[in-house]
Amino acid sequence: MKKALKTVFAVLFASLIAAVSLIPAFAAKESLKFNGTQAKVGDKVTYTLELGGCDELIEGFQMYVFFDSEKLKVVPDTLKCPEIPAAVFNDGVDGKIPVVFSSVSDKLDFSKKKTFLTVDFEVLSGGNTDITYFITELYGEDMTFLKKFEFTNTIEVDGKKVVRSKPPTLVKDQKTVDAYQGGFINYSDGKGDENGTDSAHQAVTGDMDNPDVTHIGEVTEAATEVTKSGSKGESGGFPQYVIWIVVGIIALGVGALIVVRTISGSKDK
């Protein structure tokens, strides 16, 4: 009897050790590593992109935030551009958030660092990923892309800051870079031609011969799929006709940029 009990206890003890040893493995699967930090499934991640150091006013831009929709989900009504009230964006596209802006009268002053955009994500599953960004166009009054600026990002997990004003992570996939490359040059340190000097200042560029008409299509997609700009629905969002006006203005702005660049390129030759 005693021998039988010892055998039973030995088996139970061995099972307990095995079960305990599996806990870290299961816990690891519930942890999502991203952008140099990590969060658990169910956590709220706040991603904030900041911009400062611009030596001229911004007349227009077209940019994207990319994420893995199997691991992260945008929390509805959390995407904001507090310093850009006329920004048009869509937080309902799978895996990306397009944001566009164009105005000749209400230009943006980002000479000092301010919040460019902020959005909350819910962690859906564990693993490894990154929240990335890419700028297709960012230009001033002369319709040429900015050369002095600094992008940074701050990340919070359930309200606790885990990344503070670090260079944001650019898209790494070359196919994506090729598809979204415009006239603007992105750098790995988040800085521009005229203020980035160290070894981290590496250009991340795609196919510079991409037809710009593709990017007009992306702007149109961003605006026509948009669900809100600041708030949602008829109670606070923009009516459909306003969205189409914005589409037209932005498309004309980007079209003008293409013409200016084409003429300038012809003169250079």
XYZ file of C-alpha atoms in Angstrom:
269
model
C 0.000 0.000 0.000
C 2.777 2.397 0.990
C 4.625 1.511 -2.192
C 1.531 2.232 -4.263
C 1.028 5.585 -2.518
C 4.665 6.523 -3.142
C 4.210 5.692 -6.820
C 1.035 7.790 -7.037
C 2.673 10.755 -5.282
C 5.735 10.441 -7.513
C 3.580 10.536 -10.619
C 1.561 13.514 -9.294
C 4.746 15.377 -8.356
C 6.250 14.748 -11.789
C 3.028 15.948 -13.449
C 3.034 19.099 -11.309
C 6.627 19.882 -12.292
C 5.768 19.356 -15.965
C 2.708 21.602 -15.703
C 4.648 24.366 -13.962
C 7.406 24.176 -16.575
C 4.836 24.768 -19.324
C 3.540 28.001 -17.758
C 6.358 30.220 -19.132
C 5.861 28.752 -22.613
C 2.155 29.552 -22.574
C 2.849 32.966 -21.049
C 5.352 33.726 -23.819
C 2.691 33.067 -26.444
C 0.437 35.590 -24.733
C 3.110 38.291 -24.909
C 3.486 40.484 -27.988
C 6.929 41.949 -28.646
C 6.918 45.082 -30.796
C 8.872 48.318 -31.312
C 11.441 47.440 -28.651
C 8.854 46.743 -25.964
C 6.098 44.219 -25.214
C 2.488 43.902 -24.103
C 0.088 41.123 -23.151
C -3.025 39.997 -24.943
C -5.866 42.331 -24.003
C -3.583 45.287 -23.202
C -4.243 48.695 -24.711
C -1.300 50.091 -26.684
C -1.231 53.825 -27.431
C 0.972 54.726 -30.383
C 1.832 58.414 -30.727
C 3.787 59.808 -33.665
C 5.387 63.212 -33.006
C 6.877 65.762 -35.397
C 9.063 68.804 -34.770
C 12.069 70.726 -36.059
C 10.436 71.711 -39.361
C 11.986 74.852 -40.845
C 8.969 75.617 -43.039
C 5.196 75.381 -42.876
C 3.553 72.186 -44.117
C 1.072 72.569 -46.950
C 0.253 68.904 -47.448
C 1.127 65.321 -46.641
C 0.128 61.732 -47.311
C 1.227 59.069 -44.812
C 0.380 55.615 -43.477
C 0.624 53.660 -40.237
C 0.973 49.905 -40.810
C 0.232 47.071 -38.365
C -0.458 43.326 -38.271
C -4.240 43.034 -38.008
C -3.954 39.475 -36.679
C -2.043 40.741 -33.653
C -3.366 44.278 -33.196
C -6.777 45.875 -33.617
C -7.447 49.604 -33.798
C -9.701 50.723 -30.952
C -12.593 52.607 -32.625
C -12.729 56.401 -32.286
C -9.233 56.719 -30.797
C -7.310 57.947 -33.847
C -6.685 61.684 -33.524
C -4.566 64.367 -35.156
C -4.974 67.091 -32.501
C -2.808 69.637 -34.307
C -4.278 68.898 -37.750
C -8.056 69.447 -37.572
C -8.416 69.220 -41.363
C -6.690 65.830 -41.604
C -8.677 63.097 -43.327
C -8.051 59.554 -42.145
C -9.521 56.083 -42.075
C -9.011 53.725 -39.130
C -11.088 50.945 -40.672
C -8.732 49.640 -43.369
C -7.228 46.224 -42.654
C -3.595 46.539 -41.599
C -3.057 50.205 -42.382
C -4.216 53.694 -41.459
C -4.039 56.255 -44.289
C -3.889 59.930 -43.274
C -3.938 62.831 -45.732
C -3.926 66.630 -45.507
C -3.738 69.514 -47.956
C -4.384 73.220 -47.440
C -2.951 76.392 -48.949
C -4.599 78.600 -46.328
C -4.233 76.663 -43.056
C -0.628 75.500 -43.204
C 0.815 73.465 -40.349
C 3.528 74.763 -38.021
C 5.610 71.908 -36.621
C 8.716 73.951 -35.854
C 8.364 72.711 -32.274
C 7.593 69.101 -31.406
C 3.881 68.312 -31.304
C 1.669 65.256 -31.624
C 1.280 64.365 -35.301
C -1.182 61.541 -34.668
C -2.145 59.158 -31.888
C -4.116 55.905 -31.948
C -4.945 53.058 -29.567
C -4.591 49.369 -30.385
C -5.841 46.291 -28.562
C -3.402 43.353 -28.434
C -5.124 40.320 -29.989
C -2.363 37.711 -29.913
C 1.257 37.171 -28.962
C 4.356 36.907 -31.103
C 6.556 39.493 -32.787
C 5.563 42.477 -34.894
C 6.033 46.241 -35.232
C 3.808 49.264 -35.647
C 5.424 51.072 -38.576
C 4.903 54.209 -40.611
C 5.757 55.562 -44.048
C 5.481 59.065 -45.492
C 4.556 59.256 -49.187
C 4.427 63.055 -49.429
C 5.308 65.869 -47.001
C 5.777 69.245 -48.657
C 5.848 72.978 -47.923
C 4.823 76.110 -49.786
C 7.204 75.569 -52.719
C 5.683 72.110 -53.329
C 8.991 70.346 -52.641
C 9.447 67.857 -49.840
C 10.687 68.973 -46.431
C 14.379 68.473 -45.750
C 14.581 69.469 -42.091
C 12.334 67.696 -39.573
C 12.331 65.061 -36.848
C 9.768 62.315 -36.322
C 9.688 60.498 -32.968
C 7.231 58.143 -31.315
C 5.989 57.489 -27.803
C 4.312 54.216 -26.844
C 2.145 53.506 -23.811
C 0.893 50.141 -22.577
C -2.234 50.444 -20.433
C -1.383 54.078 -19.731
C 2.260 53.494 -18.800
C 4.918 55.014 -21.076
C 7.329 52.304 -22.209
C 8.924 54.170 -25.142
C 9.608 57.914 -24.905
C 10.279 60.031 -28.010
C 12.417 57.471 -29.851
C 12.901 57.307 -33.644
C 9.790 55.574 -35.007
C 10.036 52.307 -36.918
C 9.777 52.605 -40.691
C 8.221 49.930 -42.881
C 10.806 47.198 -43.554
C 9.065 45.259 -46.342
C 10.551 46.436 -49.639
C 7.390 45.655 -51.621
C 5.407 47.962 -49.343
C 8.072 50.650 -49.585
C 8.032 50.377 -53.388
C 4.244 50.606 -53.461
C 4.042 53.710 -51.270
C 7.154 55.609 -52.357
C 6.374 59.176 -53.384
C 8.458 62.328 -53.625
C 9.341 62.348 -49.936
C 12.495 60.654 -48.645
C 12.126 58.698 -45.393
C 15.124 58.134 -43.119
C 15.638 55.445 -40.481
C 16.352 58.026 -37.748
C 13.188 60.004 -38.505
C 15.179 63.092 -39.546
C 15.627 64.984 -42.804
C 18.375 65.649 -45.318
C 19.625 68.717 -43.477
C 19.546 67.621 -39.834
C 20.429 63.922 -39.846
C 24.144 63.218 -39.841
C 25.054 60.107 -37.834
C 25.236 56.454 -38.918
C 21.545 55.915 -38.094
C 20.607 58.390 -40.835
C 19.885 55.916 -43.619
C 17.464 56.604 -46.468
C 14.653 54.067 -46.849
C 13.390 54.426 -50.404
C 11.400 52.418 -52.888
C 10.864 52.580 -56.631
C 11.277 56.291 -57.394
C 9.888 55.696 -60.907
C 6.495 54.644 -59.559
C 3.712 56.504 -61.424
C 2.474 59.246 -59.103
C -1.079 58.580 -60.296
C -0.962 55.517 -58.036
C -0.574 57.791 -55.065
C -3.516 59.929 -56.113
C -5.513 56.699 -56.017
C -4.294 56.049 -52.479
C -5.352 59.547 -51.432
C -8.770 58.983 -52.959
C -9.047 55.625 -51.209
C -8.162 57.219 -47.889
C -10.787 59.900 -48.264
C -13.626 57.857 -49.756
C -13.276 55.077 -47.193
C -12.965 57.545 -44.340
C -15.425 57.129 -41.478
C -14.513 60.268 -39.573
C -12.076 63.091 -39.114
C -12.183 64.024 -35.477
C -15.498 62.304 -34.710
C -17.771 59.723 -36.280
C -21.169 59.759 -37.914
C -23.639 62.513 -38.758
C -23.601 63.862 -35.226
C -20.027 65.095 -35.467
C -18.314 63.729 -38.569
C -17.976 65.339 -41.972
C -20.894 64.901 -44.404
C -20.171 62.847 -47.501
C -20.055 65.899 -49.791
C -17.365 67.494 -47.612
C -15.278 64.337 -47.895
C -15.569 64.432 -51.695
C -14.548 68.107 -51.731
C -11.481 67.164 -49.698
C -10.783 64.322 -52.147
C -10.868 66.756 -55.043
C -8.651 69.344 -53.347
C -6.067 66.768 -52.307
C -6.055 65.116 -55.723
C -5.577 68.524 -57.382
C -2.785 69.343 -54.931
C -0.936 66.114 -55.630
C -1.566 66.540 -59.348
C -0.079 70.048 -59.217
C 2.928 68.631 -57.404
C 3.431 66.092 -60.206
C 3.250 68.825 -62.864
C 5.725 71.056 -60.996
C 8.163 68.180 -60.603
C 7.815 67.186 -64.258
C 8.499 70.749 -65.441
C 11.389 71.104 -63.013
C 12.857 67.792 -64.183
C 12.572 68.859 -67.823
C 14.368 72.133 -67.127
C 17.154 70.335 -65.300
C 17.693 68.157 -68.345
